[in-house]
Coordinates of C-alpha atoms in Angstrom, one line a residue:
X1079 CA -36.2 -14.3 67.7
X1080 CA -36.2 -10.8 66.3
X1081 CA -33.8 -11.8 63.6
X1082 CA -36.1 -14.6 62.5
X1083 CA -39.1 -12.2 62.4
X1084 CA -37.1 -9.8 60.2
X1085 CA -36.2 -12.7 57.8
X1086 CA -39.8 -13.8 57.6
X1087 CA -41.0 -10.3 57.0
X1088 CA -38.4 -9.8 54.2
X1089 CA -39.5 -13.0 52.6
X1090 CA -43.1 -11.9 52.6
X1091 CA -42.1 -8.6 51.0
X1092 CA -39.9 -10.0 48.2
X1093 CA -42.4 -12.8 47.5
X1094 CA -45.3 -10.4 47.2
X1095 CA -46.5 -10.2 43.5
X1096 CA -46.2 -6.5 43.5
X1097 CA -42.5 -6.7 44.4
X1098 CA -41.5 -10.1 43.0
X1099 CA -42.5 -9.4 39.4
X1100 CA -40.7 -6.0 38.9
X1101 CA -37.7 -7.4 40.8
X1102 CA -37.5 -10.5 38.6
X1103 CA -37.8 -8.3 35.5
X1104 CA -35.1 -6.0 36.7
X1105 CA -32.8 -8.9 37.4
X1106 CA -33.3 -10.4 34.0
X1107 CA -32.7 -7.0 32.3
X1108 CA -29.5 -6.5 34.4
X1109 CA -28.2 -9.9 33.3
X1110 CA -29.0 -9.2 29.7
X1111 CA -27.3 -5.8 29.7
X1112 CA -24.2 -7.3 31.4
X1113 CA -24.1 -10.1 28.8
X1114 CA -24.5 -7.7 26.0
X1115 CA -21.6 -5.4 27.0
X1116 CA -19.4 -8.4 27.8
X1117 CA -20.1 -9.7 24.3
X1118 CA -19.2 -6.4 22.8
X1119 CA -16.0 -6.2 24.7
X1120 CA -14.9 -9.7 23.7
X1121 CA -15.8 -9.5 20.0
X1122 CA -15.5 -5.9 19.1
X1123 CA -13.5 -4.2 21.8
X1124 CA -16.1 -1.4 21.7
X1125 CA -15.4 -0.8 18.0
X1126 CA -11.9 0.5 18.7
X1127 CA -9.3 0.4 16.0
X1128 CA -5.8 -1.1 16.3
X1129 CA -2.6 -0.9 14.1
X1130 CA -2.0 -3.5 11.5
X1131 CA 1.2 -5.4 12.2
X1132 CA 4.1 -5.7 9.8
X1133 CA 3.9 -8.9 7.9
X1134 CA 6.9 -8.3 5.6
X1135 CA 9.6 -11.0 5.5
X1136 CA 7.3 -13.4 7.4
X1137 CA 6.5 -16.8 5.9
X1138 CA 2.9 -17.5 5.0
X1139 CA 2.5 -19.7 8.1
X1140 CA 4.0 -17.0 10.4
X1141 CA 1.9 -14.3 8.8
X1142 CA -1.3 -16.4 9.1
X1143 CA -0.7 -17.0 12.8
X1144 CA 0.0 -13.4 13.4
X1145 CA -3.1 -12.3 11.6
X1146 CA -5.2 -14.8 13.6
X1147 CA -3.7 -13.5 16.8
X1148 CA -4.6 -9.9 15.8
X1149 CA -8.1 -11.0 14.7
X1150 CA -7.4 -10.1 11.1
X1151 CA -8.0 -12.1 7.8
X1152 CA -5.0 -12.7 5.6
X1153 CA -5.6 -13.0 1.8
X1154 CA -2.8 -13.7 -0.7
X1155 CA -3.6 -11.6 -3.9
X1156 CA -0.4 -12.1 -5.9
X1157 CA 2.9 -13.8 -6.1
X1158 CA 6.0 -12.5 -7.8
X1159 CA 9.6 -13.7 -7.9
X1160 CA 12.4 -11.5 -6.6
X1161 CA 15.8 -13.2 -6.5
X1162 CA 17.1 -11.0 -3.6
X1163 CA 14.2 -11.8 -1.3
X1164 CA 13.6 -15.0 0.7
X1165 CA 11.2 -17.4 -1.2
X1166 CA 7.8 -17.9 0.3
X1167 CA 7.7 -14.7 2.4
X1168 CA 5.5 -11.7 2.4
X1169 CA 7.0 -8.8 0.4
X1170 CA 4.0 -6.4 0.3
X1171 CA 0.8 -5.8 2.2
X1172 CA -2.3 -3.6 2.1
X1173 CA -3.2 -2.0 4.4
X1174 CA 0.3 -1.0 5.3
X1175 CA 1.7 -1.7 8.8
X1176 CA 0.7 0.9 11.3
X1177 CA -2.7 1.6 9.6
X1178 CA -5.5 1.6 12.1
X1179 CA -8.3 -0.9 11.3
X1180 CA -11.0 -2.7 13.1
X1181 CA -11.3 -6.4 13.9
X1182 CA -11.9 -8.9 11.0
X1183 CA -10.4 -6.6 8.4
X1184 CA -8.8 -8.3 5.4
X1185 CA -5.1 -7.7 4.8
X1186 CA -4.0 -8.4 1.2
X1187 CA -0.4 -9.6 0.8
X1188 CA 1.9 -10.3 -2.1
X1189 CA 4.4 -13.2 -1.6
X1190 CA 7.7 -14.0 -3.1
X1191 CA 7.4 -17.1 -5.2
X1192 CA 9.8 -20.1 -4.7
X1193 CA 10.6 -20.2 -8.4
X1194 CA 10.3 -17.5 -11.1
X1195 CA 6.8 -17.1 -12.5
X1196 CA 7.1 -16.6 -16.3
X1197 CA 4.8 -14.4 -18.3
X1198 CA 4.6 -13.7 -22.1
X1199 CA 5.9 -10.3 -23.1
X1200 CA 3.1 -8.3 -24.6
X1201 CA 3.4 -6.3 -27.8
X1202 CA 3.6 -2.6 -26.8
X1203 CA 4.9 -1.2 -30.1
X1204 CA 2.7 1.6 -31.3
X1205 CA 0.8 2.0 -28.1
X1206 CA 0.8 5.3 -26.2
X1207 CA 2.7 5.4 -22.9
X1208 CA -0.5 5.3 -20.9
X1209 CA -1.8 2.2 -22.9
X1210 CA 1.5 0.5 -22.5
X1211 CA 1.6 1.1 -18.8
X1212 CA -1.9 -0.5 -18.4
X1213 CA -1.0 -3.5 -20.5
X1214 CA 2.2 -4.1 -18.5
X1215 CA 0.4 -3.9 -15.2
X1216 CA -2.2 -6.3 -16.4
X1217 CA 0.6 -8.8 -17.4
X1218 CA 2.3 -8.3 -14.0
X1219 CA 5.3 -6.3 -15.3
X1220 CA 6.5 -2.8 -14.4
X1221 CA 7.8 0.2 -16.3
X1222 CA 11.5 0.6 -15.9
X1223 CA 13.2 3.6 -17.5
X1224 CA 11.7 5.8 -20.3
X1225 CA 14.0 7.0 -23.1
X1226 CA 12.9 9.3 -25.9
X1227 CA 14.2 9.7 -29.5
X1228 CA 13.1 12.0 -32.3
X1229 CA 10.0 10.6 -33.9
X1230 CA 6.7 11.8 -35.2
X1231 CA 4.8 9.5 -32.8
X1232 CA 5.1 11.6 -29.6
X1233 CA 4.8 9.4 -26.5
X1234 CA 4.2 6.3 -28.5
X1235 CA 6.3 3.1 -27.9
X1236 CA 8.9 2.5 -30.5
X1237 CA 11.0 -0.2 -28.7
X1238 CA 10.5 -2.5 -25.7
X1239 CA 13.6 -3.7 -23.8
X1240 CA 14.3 -6.2 -21.0
X1241 CA 17.8 -6.0 -19.4
X1242 CA 19.0 -3.7 -22.0
X1243 CA 18.0 -5.9 -25.0
X1244 CA 15.0 -5.6 -27.2
X1245 CA 12.5 -8.3 -26.3
X1246 CA 10.0 -9.8 -28.8
X1247 CA 6.3 -10.2 -28.0
X1248 CA 5.6 -13.7 -26.6
X1249 CA 9.0 -14.1 -25.0
X1250 CA 8.7 -15.5 -21.5
X1251 CA 10.3 -13.4 -18.8
X1252 CA 9.9 -13.4 -15.0
X1253 CA 6.7 -11.7 -13.7
X1254 CA 7.4 -8.5 -11.9
X1255 CA 10.3 -7.6 -14.3
X1256 CA 10.9 -4.0 -15.4
X1257 CA 10.4 -3.3 -19.1
X1258 CA 12.3 -0.3 -20.4
X1259 CA 10.5 1.7 -23.1
X1260 CA 11.8 3.8 -26.0
X1261 CA 9.3 6.4 -27.1
X1262 CA 9.0 9.2 -29.6
X1263 CA 9.4 12.8 -28.6
X1264 CA 8.6 14.7 -31.8
X1265 CA 11.0 16.9 -33.8
X1266 CA 10.5 20.3 -32.2
X1267 CA 11.9 19.8 -28.7
X1268 CA 8.5 19.2 -27.1
X1269 CA 8.4 19.4 -23.3
X1270 CA 6.2 18.0 -20.6
X1271 CA 4.9 19.5 -17.4
X1272 CA 6.8 18.8 -14.1
X1273 CA 4.4 17.4 -11.5
X1274 CA 4.7 18.2 -7.8
X1275 CA 5.2 15.0 -5.9
X1276 CA 5.7 16.5 -2.4
X1277 CA 3.6 14.5 0.2
X1278 CA 3.5 11.3 -1.9
X1279 CA 5.1 7.9 -1.2
X1280 CA 7.9 6.7 -3.4
X1281 CA 5.6 4.4 -5.3
X1282 CA 3.0 7.1 -5.9
X1283 CA 5.7 9.6 -7.0
X1284 CA 7.2 7.1 -9.4
X1285 CA 3.8 6.4 -10.9
X1286 CA 3.0 10.1 -11.3
X1287 CA 6.4 10.8 -12.9
X1288 CA 5.9 8.0 -15.4
X1289 CA 2.5 9.5 -16.3
X1290 CA 4.3 12.8 -17.1
X1291 CA 6.8 11.0 -19.3
X1292 CA 9.6 11.4 -16.7
X1293 CA 11.9 9.1 -14.8
X1294 CA 12.6 8.7 -11.1
X1295 CA 16.2 9.8 -10.4
X1296 CA 18.1 9.3 -7.2
X1297 CA 16.1 9.0 -4.0
X1298 CA 17.2 9.3 -0.4
X1299 CA 15.7 8.6 3.0
X1300 CA 16.4 10.7 6.1
X1301 CA 17.2 9.5 9.6
X1302 CA 13.6 8.6 10.4
X1303 CA 13.8 5.5 8.1
X1304 CA 15.0 2.3 9.7
X1305 CA 13.6 -0.6 7.7
X1306 CA 11.7 -1.5 4.6
X1307 CA 8.3 -0.9 6.1
X1308 CA 9.4 2.7 7.0
X1309 CA 10.6 3.2 3.4
X1310 CA 7.2 2.2 2.0
X1311 CA 5.4 4.7 4.2
X1312 CA 7.9 7.5 3.8
X1313 CA 6.7 10.6 2.0
X1314 CA 8.5 13.0 -0.3
X1315 CA 9.5 16.3 1.4
X1316 CA 11.7 17.7 -1.4
X1317 CA 12.3 17.2 -5.1
X1318 CA 14.7 18.4 -7.7
X1319 CA 13.9 20.0 -10.1
X1320 CA 11.3 21.7 -8.0
X1321 CA 8.1 22.9 -9.9
X1322 CA 7.4 26.6 -9.7
X1323 CA 4.2 27.6 -11.5
X1324 CA 3.8 25.9 -14.8
X1325 CA 7.3 24.4 -15.0
X1326 CA 8.1 22.4 -18.1
X1327 CA 10.9 19.9 -18.6
X1328 CA 12.3 17.6 -21.3
X1329 CA 10.8 14.2 -21.9
X1330 CA 12.6 11.5 -20.0
X1331 CA 14.3 13.8 -17.5
X1332 CA 15.0 12.5 -14.1
X1333 CA 13.6 13.9 -10.9
X1334 CA 15.5 13.3 -7.6
X1335 CA 13.5 12.8 -4.4
X1336 CA 14.1 13.1 -0.6
X1337 CA 11.7 11.2 1.7
X1338 CA 10.9 11.2 5.4
X1339 CA 8.4 9.9 8.0
X1340 CA 8.5 13.3 9.8
X1341 CA 5.4 15.0 8.6
X1342 CA 6.6 18.4 9.9
X1343 CA 9.2 18.4 7.1
X1344 CA 6.6 18.2 4.4
X1345 CA 5.5 21.7 3.1
X1346 CA 1.9 22.6 4.1
X1347 CA 0.6 22.6 0.5
X1348 CA -1.9 19.9 -0.3
X1349 CA -0.5 16.8 -2.0
X1350 CA -1.6 15.9 -5.5
X1351 CA -4.6 13.7 -5.9
X1352 CA -3.8 10.1 -6.7
X1353 CA -6.5 8.1 -8.4
X1354 CA -7.1 4.6 -7.0
X1355 CA -9.5 1.9 -8.2
X1356 CA -10.5 1.0 -4.6
X1357 CA -9.4 1.4 -1.0
X1358 CA -7.5 -1.9 -0.9
X1359 CA -5.5 -1.4 -4.1
X1360 CA -1.8 -2.2 -3.5
X1361 CA 0.8 0.3 -4.3
X1362 CA 3.5 -0.7 -6.7
X1363 CA 7.1 -0.7 -5.5
X1364 CA 10.2 -2.0 -7.0
X1365 CA 11.8 -4.0 -4.3
X1366 CA 14.7 -5.2 -6.5
X1367 CA 16.2 -1.7 -6.6
X1368 CA 15.5 -0.7 -3.0
X1369 CA 18.2 1.6 -1.7
X1370 CA 18.4 3.6 1.5
X1371 CA 20.7 6.5 1.4
X1372 CA 21.6 8.9 4.2
X1373 CA 20.7 12.5 3.5
X1374 CA 23.6 14.8 4.3
X1375 CA 22.3 18.1 5.6

């Protein structure tokens, strides 16, 4: 009897307009807040970042499935042909594996074509090194080695070669090929500044050396490098010759590099500024000449 009276009393209290209306409003608000935070958790994971997986060596189908599973968007931006790599697989990606990004981020990949993609060789004769570099990149080629001969046209292209032979403009050669350049160096033993490439990746260092009319020499990776992805992310911790002050060096000289993933091995000096067109620009890297050497210390 007493229990029934208490139940009836509670009903009267909760059904009273002064109690019912605020209680209903609070319930609706609580449900809305719960739904909102559940929605955030499902679709944004509270805005937390997560590392980009390694897509290298995966087929497009495998890479697409992995991207979907990680809530990323895969976009193919280029295709080149490298005989030593499996056709139809990813050979380069940006952002690199291990980079922390948020959901729905686009990942740009370069794939290895099933068959060689041929491009017309441009005419570089008479262009400056910087101009020739831009033209080659636009056509999908890369600069190989730089050699210099006495000539009044300092740093201007005198010959263009492919696989050791002069190549005429318009000749079709595989996209992604290296083009070796012969340039003038003047008649008075002109020299160029030696850039400091400590803290840069191999691709960045190679690019900066070419800008300075120099060549990449031998390069070695230490014990922190286990695979291709590691080699792409590795940074230079030592170089030879080592720049001291305003060091100058002969045109075309080679600079040897040692690379690591251990940031504690990199000297504390700030690394040189590398200009990029945009955040998602892919780094260039010559996969055809990839080599991993053990550093003997």
